[in-house]
Tab-separated table of C-alpha atoms in Angstrom:
chain	number	residue	atom	x	y	z
A	1	GLU	CA	419.966	47.876	-89.224
A	2	TYR	CA	423.213	49.255	-87.396
A	3	ALA	CA	425.372	47.997	-90.310
A	4	ARG	CA	422.970	49.831	-92.652
A	5	SER	CA	423.499	53.001	-90.601
A	6	ARG	CA	427.195	52.663	-90.702
A	7	LEU	CA	427.369	52.304	-94.781
A	8	THR	CA	425.179	54.865	-95.045
A	9	ALA	CA	427.043	57.226	-92.840
A	10	ALA	CA	430.371	56.556	-94.757
A	11	LEU	CA	428.331	57.441	-97.959
A	12	PHE	CA	427.814	60.812	-96.268
A	13	GLU	CA	431.579	61.289	-95.833
A	14	PHE	CA	431.876	59.939	-92.493
A	15	GLU	CA	433.986	57.212	-93.342
A	16	GLU	CA	437.564	58.187	-91.677
A	17	GLU	CA	435.424	58.735	-88.457
A	18	LEU	CA	433.791	55.685	-88.828
A	19	ARG	CA	437.007	53.511	-88.954
A	20	ALA	CA	438.702	55.549	-86.279
A	21	GLN	CA	435.967	54.490	-83.546
A	22	VAL	CA	435.748	50.949	-85.014
A	23	ALA	CA	439.783	50.914	-84.321
A	24	ALA	CA	439.305	52.486	-80.847
A	25	GLU	CA	436.759	49.764	-79.902
A	26	GLY	CA	438.057	47.221	-81.847
A	27	GLY	CA	440.536	44.414	-81.198
A	28	ARG	CA	444.613	45.331	-81.763
A	29	ASN	CA	444.939	43.576	-85.156
A	30	GLN	CA	442.008	45.107	-86.727
A	31	ALA	CA	443.105	48.471	-85.555
A	32	GLN	CA	446.409	48.025	-87.273
A	33	ARG	CA	444.591	47.268	-90.266
A	34	LEU	CA	442.287	50.147	-90.209
A	35	ARG	CA	444.905	52.481	-89.346
A	36	ARG	CA	446.924	51.767	-92.840
A	37	SER	CA	443.317	52.467	-94.643
A	38	VAL	CA	442.625	55.498	-92.562
A	39	ALA	CA	446.750	56.814	-92.868
A	40	ARG	CA	446.011	57.506	-96.397
A	41	PRO	CA	442.390	58.818	-97.164
A	42	ASP	CA	441.931	59.208	-100.978
A	43	PRO	CA	438.206	60.460	-101.729
A	44	GLY	CA	438.468	58.993	-105.205
A	45	ILE	CA	438.677	55.758	-103.179
A	46	ASP	CA	434.976	53.804	-102.556
A	47	PRO	CA	434.083	54.554	-99.000
A	48	TRP	CA	433.317	50.628	-98.923
A	49	ARG	CA	436.542	49.687	-100.389
A	50	ASP	CA	436.412	47.666	-96.639
A	51	PRO	CA	433.330	47.757	-95.460
A	52	GLN	CA	433.776	45.261	-92.289
A	53	GLY	CA	436.125	48.292	-91.212
A	54	LEU	CA	433.153	50.247	-91.016
A	55	VAL	CA	431.807	48.358	-88.070
A	56	LEU	CA	432.220	46.271	-85.043
A	57	GLY	CA	432.724	42.539	-85.713
A	58	ALA	CA	431.061	41.484	-82.513
A	59	LEU	CA	428.231	43.451	-80.605
A	60	ALA	CA	426.133	42.379	-77.883
A	61	LEU	CA	422.092	42.804	-78.110
A	62	GLY	CA	421.022	42.497	-74.465
A	63	GLU	CA	422.187	39.118	-73.734
A	64	ALA	CA	422.799	37.863	-77.048
A	65	GLY	CA	426.107	38.131	-78.950
A	66	VAL	CA	425.727	38.895	-82.226
A	67	THR	CA	429.070	38.308	-85.148
A	68	LEU	CA	428.628	40.634	-88.012
A	69	GLU	CA	430.040	40.279	-91.317
A	70	LEU	CA	430.219	42.467	-94.164
A	71	ARG	CA	431.838	41.600	-97.649
A	72	ASP	CA	431.507	43.008	-101.167
A	73	LEU	CA	429.431	40.309	-103.155
A	74	GLY	CA	430.939	41.470	-106.114
A	75	ALA	CA	434.151	39.813	-104.774
A	76	ALA	CA	433.035	36.246	-104.748
A	77	VAL	CA	431.635	33.731	-107.602
A	78	ASN	CA	428.237	33.579	-107.673
A	79	LEU	CA	427.091	29.653	-108.018
A	80	ASN	CA	423.792	30.841	-109.974
A	81	THR	CA	425.268	32.954	-112.405
A	82	ALA	CA	428.656	32.222	-112.889
A	83	ASP	CA	429.489	30.602	-116.490
A	84	GLU	CA	431.128	27.610	-117.186
A	85	GLU	CA	434.854	29.422	-117.869
A	86	ILE	CA	434.400	30.779	-114.362
A	87	LEU	CA	433.587	28.156	-112.442
A	88	ARG	CA	436.597	26.379	-114.173
A	89	ASN	CA	438.893	28.754	-113.758
A	90	PHE	CA	438.445	29.176	-110.274
A	91	PHE	CA	438.381	25.734	-109.633
A	92	SER	CA	441.637	25.105	-111.612
A	93	GLN	CA	443.305	28.314	-111.197
A	94	GLY	CA	442.059	29.869	-107.931
A	95	LEU	CA	441.888	27.059	-105.890
A	96	GLU	CA	444.559	25.382	-107.682
A	97	LEU	CA	442.394	21.643	-107.908
A	98	ASP	CA	443.992	19.633	-110.606
A	99	TYR	CA	442.088	20.930	-114.210
A	100	ALA	CA	440.204	17.364	-114.701
A	101	LEU	CA	438.901	17.735	-111.065
A	102	ALA	CA	437.821	21.631	-111.925
A	103	ASP	CA	436.271	20.785	-114.878
A	104	ALA	CA	434.224	17.670	-113.753
A	105	LEU	CA	432.931	19.742	-110.789
A	106	THR	CA	431.952	22.983	-112.878
A	107	GLN	CA	430.261	20.107	-114.825
A	108	ALA	CA	428.204	18.815	-111.930
A	109	ILE	CA	427.656	22.551	-110.604
A	110	LEU	CA	425.842	23.049	-114.006
A	111	ASP	CA	424.199	20.275	-114.088
A	112	TRP	CA	422.936	20.852	-111.219
A	113	ARG	CA	421.235	23.774	-111.485
A	114	ASP	CA	420.406	23.312	-114.889
A	115	GLU	CA	416.359	22.784	-115.752
A	116	ASP	CA	417.136	19.690	-117.715
A	117	ASP	CA	418.069	15.849	-116.801
A	118	LEU	CA	420.737	15.580	-120.008
A	119	PRO	CA	424.012	15.070	-118.343
A	120	ARG	CA	426.806	17.405	-119.672
A	121	VAL	CA	430.050	15.760	-120.736
A	122	GLY	CA	432.035	15.139	-117.261
A	123	GLY	CA	429.054	16.376	-115.788
A	124	ALA	CA	426.334	14.266	-113.663
A	125	GLU	CA	422.504	14.356	-113.461
A	126	ARG	CA	420.200	11.743	-111.402
A	127	ASP	CA	421.263	8.720	-112.820
A	128	ALA	CA	424.848	9.727	-112.283
A	129	TYR	CA	423.897	10.363	-108.224
A	130	LEU	CA	421.341	7.476	-108.035
A	131	ARG	CA	424.493	4.883	-109.137
A	132	ALA	CA	426.451	6.592	-106.702
A	133	GLY	CA	423.889	6.020	-103.917
A	134	ARG	CA	423.391	9.565	-103.476
A	135	ALA	CA	420.682	10.224	-101.346
A	136	ILE	CA	420.253	13.974	-102.522
A	137	LEU	CA	419.447	14.318	-106.424
A	138	PRO	CA	420.402	17.245	-108.669
A	139	ALA	CA	417.688	20.219	-107.433
A	140	ASN	CA	417.813	21.361	-111.077
A	141	ARG	CA	417.056	24.819	-109.965
A	142	PRO	CA	419.685	27.781	-108.779
A	143	PHE	CA	421.452	26.763	-105.738
A	144	SER	CA	419.810	28.309	-102.719
A	145	THR	CA	422.601	28.112	-100.250
A	146	VAL	CA	426.585	27.926	-100.717
A	147	ASP	CA	426.594	24.799	-98.179
A	148	GLU	CA	423.766	22.902	-100.709
A	149	LEU	CA	427.369	22.548	-103.194
A	150	ARG	CA	427.837	19.979	-100.618
A	151	HIS	CA	425.729	17.549	-102.664
A	152	VAL	CA	427.425	18.220	-105.821
A	153	LEU	CA	428.819	14.804	-106.778
A	154	GLY	CA	432.563	15.104	-107.135
A	155	MET	CA	432.777	18.113	-104.265
A	156	THR	CA	434.482	17.040	-101.200
A	157	PRO	CA	434.266	18.729	-97.990
A	158	GLU	CA	437.873	19.858	-98.067
A	159	ILE	CA	436.895	21.605	-101.260
A	160	LEU	CA	433.998	23.273	-100.458
A	161	GLU	CA	435.669	24.458	-97.175
A	162	ALA	CA	438.514	25.749	-99.334
A	163	ALA	CA	435.713	27.575	-101.548
A	164	ARG	CA	433.285	28.696	-99.554
A	165	PRO	CA	434.762	32.161	-98.531
A	166	TYR	CA	434.553	32.579	-101.918
A	167	LEU	CA	431.361	32.309	-103.715
A	168	THR	CA	427.871	33.536	-102.787
A	169	VAL	CA	424.224	32.674	-104.120
A	170	ILE	CA	423.241	36.037	-103.481
A	171	PRO	CA	422.627	38.425	-106.909
A	172	ALA	CA	424.964	41.756	-107.076
A	173	GLY	CA	425.157	42.400	-110.319
A	174	GLY	CA	426.757	39.226	-111.905
A	175	THR	CA	430.531	40.869	-112.373
A	176	ILE	CA	433.466	40.550	-110.281
A	177	ASN	CA	434.289	43.770	-108.652
A	178	VAL	CA	438.273	43.582	-109.634
A	179	ASN	CA	438.883	46.370	-107.011
A	180	THR	CA	437.885	44.376	-103.800
A	181	ALA	CA	437.813	40.520	-104.779
A	182	PRO	CA	440.562	38.198	-103.361
A	183	LEU	CA	443.211	36.584	-105.404
A	184	PRO	CA	441.261	33.107	-105.892
A	185	VAL	CA	438.037	34.965	-107.568
A	186	LEU	CA	440.145	36.868	-109.505
């Protein structure tokens, strides 16, 4: 509710005041970053261009500490809606993985989320997981969480950690926001 109220206030032209308040209350590095965005106000720019700059990243609610992260879901690759080309390009160009590995991961991801048990060329379905001694088999449904990707055949903890910041499973309209997406997503 705190984040929702701050984002709503930004829509009603209180964006610069919110950023200045967060800069004053936030850490030194965050304040420097925010000063750069506040120093060049442009009404033509989306007030949510840096949603994290509108909220404090850490809050205390009574005795509990809360960490809050806001990000544009259009700045991430959606594991459930990205097509073969987007996934392959993300892994091969965005994460700079070997093309053959990127393609194998892409095919395995697509096999994981499709409803059938027919493997794609270079992909992996139930039989491949059983031969590999995997306890968790392809779900044949959309991913529930990004962390579920760790069960996909060919995925390593290192690749998952590199990919995690750029992935989502939350629907966001299906297109990448080129104004906010980081380079690996683009």
